[in-house]
Amino acid sequence: MIVTKNFNLLRIIRFAGHHFIWLIPLVIGVALIQEYSGWEWVKVPFQPISLVGTAVAFYLGFKNNQSYDRLWEARKVWGAVVNTSRAWASNVKHFVTDQHTDNNVAVAELNQYRKTLIYRHLAWLYALRSQLLIPTEWEHVSQKGMVGKYANMRIQKYGLGQITDEITRAELHTFLDAEEYENLKKFKNMSTQIIDKQAENLKLLRKENLIDDFKLAQLQTLLNELYIHQGKLERIKKFPLPRQYGSISFIFVGIFIVLLPFGMIPLFHGMGAWGLFLSIPLTALVAWVYLVMELVGDYSENPFEGSANDIPMYSLCRTIEIDLREMLGETDLPPAIEAKNGILM
């Protein structure tokens, strides 16, 4: 997530400025053909091109709106994860007691029960984050050629490359004992199995009369809510923006960019000798604006890709970890995640 106040011109140039490398030669080539070939048929009336540009602009507006909706929905679900996590820890802390048993369970043992349930929840957070970052076949990093190469380069410089790849494994070892970790990592969906393990522990606590039926129901309701949040996040990850919308807009923008110089450059012929030179940068700029609008939507539709436009899952996980461990009375806490190069992961 980009956290700087303004998305300034320099950042835009870093994001899409390299496309001028091919846009300017395209415009120069069309300008030279129109100027020196003598072919009148290459001078296209601007009216039909402006109609195409208007249609493309509407289509891009629809795509960008849908991309933003996916991004914002992902952020809202993660916000719900934060709230449910705090409720889980608070309920575990105050519900797991020995007031319903004559066994006089030691305070240290009760604290260990609470710690196990809360730490396992933290393991669920980091496991879920790791699963959401697994690339899908439609994401940029999975593409071949320059698209995939450039996407990986940007992720390394401005995205996940800014943090170590061993984070999730280290956190899981911290919050799960070795035997449980070895058992859980065998499953294809570890986060699902972690919640199921939580429910199994609640059943044992009820058997030992450390929670009553009402509190068991309350805690199980929170686990069900976590399943719902996880399912929503997995839906966003595994169901892309329909490709007929995501891909056709790219094709339409390409058609418009190719046609634009043929209709726009002749508009400058009446300006004298400088008209031709002025037409080249202005035509390239108009084409680039449309291209940037397409790229903004294209790179925002996948909020769990590991790029600078992602939901800051690592920061959210760390925030929840700090809150929950403070509830346990711990003081040796990790620092909050800070932005690097204006990017919060």
PDB file of C-alpha atoms in Angstrom, residues 111-265:
ATOM      1  CA  ASN A 111      -2.482 -19.035  31.200  1.00  0.00           C
ATOM      2  CA  GLN A 112      -0.900 -21.688  29.007  1.00  0.00           C
ATOM      3  CA  TYR A 113      -4.322 -22.712  27.666  1.00  0.00           C
ATOM      4  CA  ARG A 114      -5.066 -19.085  26.810  1.00  0.00           C
ATOM      5  CA  LYS A 115      -1.659 -18.549  25.277  1.00  0.00           C
ATOM      6  CA  THR A 116      -2.002 -21.639  23.102  1.00  0.00           C
ATOM      7  CA  LEU A 117      -5.352 -20.504  21.713  1.00  0.00           C
ATOM      8  CA  ILE A 118      -4.171 -16.955  21.059  1.00  0.00           C
ATOM      9  CA  TYR A 119      -0.803 -17.966  19.616  1.00  0.00           C
ATOM     10  CA  ARG A 120      -2.460 -20.480  17.314  1.00  0.00           C
ATOM     11  CA  HIS A 121      -4.717 -17.692  16.084  1.00  0.00           C
ATOM     12  CA  LEU A 122      -1.636 -15.609  15.258  1.00  0.00           C
ATOM     13  CA  ALA A 123      -0.288 -18.580  13.317  1.00  0.00           C
ATOM     14  CA  TRP A 124      -3.576 -18.628  11.387  1.00  0.00           C
ATOM     15  CA  LEU A 125      -3.072 -14.978  10.414  1.00  0.00           C
ATOM     16  CA  TYR A 126       0.404 -15.492   9.007  1.00  0.00           C
ATOM     17  CA  ALA A 127      -0.561 -18.755   7.296  1.00  0.00           C
ATOM     18  CA  LEU A 128      -3.533 -17.048   5.640  1.00  0.00           C
ATOM     19  CA  ARG A 129      -1.333 -14.172   4.482  1.00  0.00           C
ATOM     20  CA  SER A 130       1.140 -16.626   2.988  1.00  0.00           C
ATOM     21  CA  GLN A 131      -1.608 -18.501   1.138  1.00  0.00           C
ATOM     22  CA  LEU A 132      -3.050 -15.312  -0.311  1.00  0.00           C
ATOM     23  CA  LEU A 133       0.350 -14.382  -1.745  1.00  0.00           C
ATOM     24  CA  ILE A 134       0.660 -17.562  -3.837  1.00  0.00           C
ATOM     25  CA  PRO A 135       0.581 -16.305  -7.464  1.00  0.00           C
ATOM     26  CA  THR A 136      -2.362 -17.224  -9.672  1.00  0.00           C
ATOM     27  CA  GLU A 137      -2.058 -17.730 -13.423  1.00  0.00           C
ATOM     28  CA  TRP A 138      -3.756 -14.407 -14.255  1.00  0.00           C
ATOM     29  CA  GLU A 139      -1.540 -12.219 -12.044  1.00  0.00           C
ATOM     30  CA  HIS A 140       1.276 -10.197 -13.592  1.00  0.00           C
ATOM     31  CA  VAL A 141       4.080 -12.163 -11.963  1.00  0.00           C
ATOM     32  CA  SER A 142       2.852 -15.332 -13.694  1.00  0.00           C
ATOM     33  CA  GLN A 143       2.942 -13.846 -17.198  1.00  0.00           C
ATOM     34  CA  LYS A 144       5.646 -14.577 -19.720  1.00  0.00           C
ATOM     35  CA  GLY A 145       7.870 -12.103 -21.492  1.00  0.00           C
ATOM     36  CA  MET A 146       8.369  -8.480 -20.522  1.00  0.00           C
ATOM     37  CA  VAL A 147       5.126  -8.234 -18.519  1.00  0.00           C
ATOM     38  CA  GLY A 148       6.143 -10.940 -16.060  1.00  0.00           C
ATOM     39  CA  LYS A 149       9.755  -9.802 -15.955  1.00  0.00           C
ATOM     40  CA  TYR A 150       8.811  -6.194 -15.251  1.00  0.00           C
ATOM     41  CA  ALA A 151       6.210  -7.210 -12.643  1.00  0.00           C
ATOM     42  CA  ASN A 152       8.758  -9.332 -10.786  1.00  0.00           C
ATOM     43  CA  MET A 153      11.286  -6.515 -10.929  1.00  0.00           C
ATOM     44  CA  ARG A 154       8.789  -4.047  -9.435  1.00  0.00           C
ATOM     45  CA  ILE A 155       7.762  -6.497  -6.716  1.00  0.00           C
ATOM     46  CA  GLN A 156      11.375  -7.029  -5.743  1.00  0.00           C
ATOM     47  CA  LYS A 157      12.042  -3.282  -5.599  1.00  0.00           C
ATOM     48  CA  TYR A 158       8.770  -1.906  -4.245  1.00  0.00           C
ATOM     49  CA  GLY A 159       6.792  -4.905  -2.978  1.00  0.00           C
ATOM     50  CA  LEU A 160       7.525  -8.187  -1.245  1.00  0.00           C
ATOM     51  CA  GLY A 161      11.182  -7.935  -2.157  1.00  0.00           C
ATOM     52  CA  GLN A 162      11.568  -5.385   0.640  1.00  0.00           C
ATOM     53  CA  ILE A 163      10.965  -8.063   3.293  1.00  0.00           C
ATOM     54  CA  THR A 164      12.425 -11.509   3.800  1.00  0.00           C
ATOM     55  CA  ASP A 165      10.741 -14.577   2.322  1.00  0.00           C
ATOM     56  CA  GLU A 166      11.211 -16.475   5.583  1.00  0.00           C
ATOM     57  CA  ILE A 167       8.793 -14.343   7.599  1.00  0.00           C
ATOM     58  CA  THR A 168       5.823 -16.709   7.535  1.00  0.00           C
ATOM     59  CA  ARG A 169       7.884 -19.781   8.391  1.00  0.00           C
ATOM     60  CA  ALA A 170       9.544 -17.966  11.300  1.00  0.00           C
ATOM     61  CA  GLU A 171       6.223 -16.743  12.657  1.00  0.00           C
ATOM     62  CA  LEU A 172       4.630 -20.185  12.434  1.00  0.00           C
ATOM     63  CA  HIS A 173       7.530 -21.700  14.358  1.00  0.00           C
ATOM     64  CA  THR A 174       7.053 -18.984  16.972  1.00  0.00           C
ATOM     65  CA  PHE A 175       3.338 -19.555  17.478  1.00  0.00           C
ATOM     66  CA  LEU A 176       3.066 -23.335  16.986  1.00  0.00           C
ATOM     67  CA  ASP A 177       4.996 -26.069  18.718  1.00  0.00           C
ATOM     68  CA  ALA A 178       7.203 -28.205  16.480  1.00  0.00           C
ATOM     69  CA  GLU A 179       4.922 -31.255  16.413  1.00  0.00           C
ATOM     70  CA  GLU A 180       1.799 -29.249  15.592  1.00  0.00           C
ATOM     71  CA  TYR A 181       3.640 -27.334  12.882  1.00  0.00           C
ATOM     72  CA  GLU A 182       4.823 -30.558  11.237  1.00  0.00           C
ATOM     73  CA  ASN A 183       1.290 -31.945  11.286  1.00  0.00           C
ATOM     74  CA  LEU A 184      -0.329 -28.800   9.923  1.00  0.00           C
ATOM     75  CA  LYS A 185       2.109 -28.128   7.094  1.00  0.00           C
ATOM     76  CA  LYS A 186       1.028 -31.365   5.413  1.00  0.00           C
ATOM     77  CA  PHE A 187      -2.355 -29.864   4.569  1.00  0.00           C
ATOM     78  CA  LYS A 188      -3.012 -27.954   1.367  1.00  0.00           C
ATOM     79  CA  ASN A 189      -4.940 -25.268   3.255  1.00  0.00           C
ATOM     80  CA  MET A 190      -3.127 -24.837   6.569  1.00  0.00           C
ATOM     81  CA  SER A 191      -5.203 -21.886   7.764  1.00  0.00           C
ATOM     82  CA  THR A 192      -8.425 -23.916   7.483  1.00  0.00           C
ATOM     83  CA  GLN A 193      -6.924 -26.712   9.563  1.00  0.00           C
ATOM     84  CA  ILE A 194      -5.643 -24.265  12.193  1.00  0.00           C
ATOM     85  CA  ILE A 195      -9.182 -23.039  12.895  1.00  0.00           C
ATOM     86  CA  ASP A 196     -10.371 -26.635  13.037  1.00  0.00           C
ATOM     87  CA  LYS A 197      -7.620 -27.304  15.598  1.00  0.00           C
ATOM     88  CA  GLN A 198      -8.918 -24.363  17.631  1.00  0.00           C
ATOM     89  CA  ALA A 199     -12.398 -25.905  17.683  1.00  0.00           C
ATOM     90  CA  GLU A 200     -10.892 -29.205  18.814  1.00  0.00           C
ATOM     91  CA  ASN A 201      -9.155 -27.436  21.701  1.00  0.00           C
ATOM     92  CA  LEU A 202     -12.394 -25.728  22.736  1.00  0.00           C
ATOM     93  CA  LYS A 203     -14.059 -29.130  22.874  1.00  0.00           C
ATOM     94  CA  LEU A 204     -11.338 -30.380  25.234  1.00  0.00           C
ATOM     95  CA  LEU A 205     -11.662 -27.294  27.432  1.00  0.00           C
ATOM     96  CA  ARG A 206     -15.403 -27.874  27.687  1.00  0.00           C
ATOM     97  CA  LYS A 207     -14.753 -31.495  28.638  1.00  0.00           C
ATOM     98  CA  GLU A 208     -12.503 -30.279  31.457  1.00  0.00           C
ATOM     99  CA  ASN A 209     -15.170 -27.744  32.528  1.00  0.00           C
ATOM    100  CA  LEU A 210     -12.871 -24.806  31.880  1.00  0.00           C
ATOM    101  CA  ILE A 211     -15.606 -23.198  29.782  1.00  0.00           C
ATOM    102  CA  ASP A 212     -19.373 -23.652  29.940  1.00  0.00           C
ATOM    103  CA  ASP A 213     -21.770 -24.254  27.068  1.00  0.00           C
ATOM    104  CA  PHE A 214     -22.590 -20.584  26.587  1.00  0.00           C
ATOM    105  CA  LYS A 215     -18.938 -19.539  26.374  1.00  0.00           C
ATOM    106  CA  LEU A 216     -18.171 -22.470  24.092  1.00  0.00           C
ATOM    107  CA  ALA A 217     -20.906 -21.264  21.755  1.00  0.00           C
ATOM    108  CA  GLN A 218     -19.545 -17.713  21.857  1.00  0.00           C
ATOM    109  CA  LEU A 219     -16.018 -18.814  21.021  1.00  0.00           C
ATOM    110  CA  GLN A 220     -17.194 -21.175  18.288  1.00  0.00           C
ATOM    111  CA  THR A 221     -19.181 -18.319  16.756  1.00  0.00           C
ATOM    112  CA  LEU A 222     -15.970 -16.300  16.497  1.00  0.00           C
ATOM    113  CA  LEU A 223     -14.242 -19.238  14.801  1.00  0.00           C
ATOM    114  CA  ASN A 224     -17.106 -19.414  12.322  1.00  0.00           C
ATOM    115  CA  GLU A 225     -16.675 -15.697  11.642  1.00  0.00           C
ATOM    116  CA  LEU A 226     -12.988 -16.291  10.913  1.00  0.00           C
ATOM    117  CA  TYR A 227     -13.953 -18.984   8.415  1.00  0.00           C
ATOM    118  CA  ILE A 228     -16.280 -16.473   6.745  1.00  0.00           C
ATOM    119  CA  HIS A 229     -13.526 -13.846   6.539  1.00  0.00           C
ATOM    120  CA  GLN A 230     -11.091 -16.397   5.156  1.00  0.00           C
ATOM    121  CA  GLY A 231     -13.606 -17.510   2.531  1.00  0.00           C
ATOM    122  CA  LYS A 232     -14.189 -13.930   1.375  1.00  0.00           C
ATOM    123  CA  LEU A 233     -10.454 -13.318   1.010  1.00  0.00           C
ATOM    124  CA  GLU A 234      -9.978 -16.585  -0.871  1.00  0.00           C
ATOM    125  CA  ARG A 235     -12.826 -15.634  -3.222  1.00  0.00           C
ATOM    126  CA  ILE A 236     -11.131 -12.341  -4.095  1.00  0.00           C
ATOM    127  CA  LYS A 237      -7.826 -14.128  -4.599  1.00  0.00           C
ATOM    128  CA  LYS A 238      -9.077 -17.087  -6.628  1.00  0.00           C
ATOM    129  CA  PHE A 239     -11.787 -15.402  -8.712  1.00  0.00           C
ATOM    130  CA  PRO A 240     -10.283 -12.719 -10.964  1.00  0.00           C
ATOM    131  CA  LEU A 241     -11.919  -9.688 -12.443  1.00  0.00           C
ATOM    132  CA  PRO A 242     -13.695 -11.363 -15.410  1.00  0.00           C
ATOM    133  CA  ARG A 243     -11.122 -11.508 -18.161  1.00  0.00           C
ATOM    134  CA  GLN A 244     -13.536 -10.250 -20.816  1.00  0.00           C
ATOM    135  CA  TYR A 245     -13.447  -6.940 -18.944  1.00  0.00           C
ATOM    136  CA  GLY A 246      -9.813  -7.026 -17.916  1.00  0.00           C
ATOM    137  CA  SER A 247      -8.408  -7.999 -21.325  1.00  0.00           C
ATOM    138  CA  ILE A 248     -10.736  -6.263 -23.775  1.00  0.00           C
ATOM    139  CA  SER A 249     -10.036  -2.852 -22.259  1.00  0.00           C
ATOM    140  CA  PHE A 250      -6.322  -3.425 -22.921  1.00  0.00           C
ATOM    141  CA  ILE A 251      -7.104  -4.278 -26.553  1.00  0.00           C
ATOM    142  CA  PHE A 252      -9.329  -1.223 -26.969  1.00  0.00           C
ATOM    143  CA  VAL A 253      -6.659   1.063 -25.507  1.00  0.00           C
ATOM    144  CA  GLY A 254      -4.117  -0.444 -27.902  1.00  0.00           C
ATOM    145  CA  ILE A 255      -6.384   0.173 -30.903  1.00  0.00           C
ATOM    146  CA  PHE A 256      -6.989   3.755 -29.817  1.00  0.00           C
ATOM    147  CA  ILE A 257      -3.277   4.445 -29.300  1.00  0.00           C
ATOM    148  CA  VAL A 258      -2.413   3.118 -32.773  1.00  0.00           C
ATOM    149  CA  LEU A 259      -5.168   5.184 -34.439  1.00  0.00           C
ATOM    150  CA  LEU A 260      -4.563   8.382 -32.464  1.00  0.00           C
ATOM    151  CA  PRO A 261      -1.487   9.704 -34.343  1.00  0.00           C
ATOM    152  CA  PHE A 262      -3.223   9.303 -37.733  1.00  0.00           C
ATOM    153  CA  GLY A 263      -6.013  11.650 -36.673  1.00  0.00           C
ATOM    154  CA  MET A 264      -4.307  13.983 -34.214  1.00  0.00           C
ATOM    155  CA  ILE A 265      -1.127  14.934 -36.067  1.00  0.00           C
TER     156      ILE A 265
END
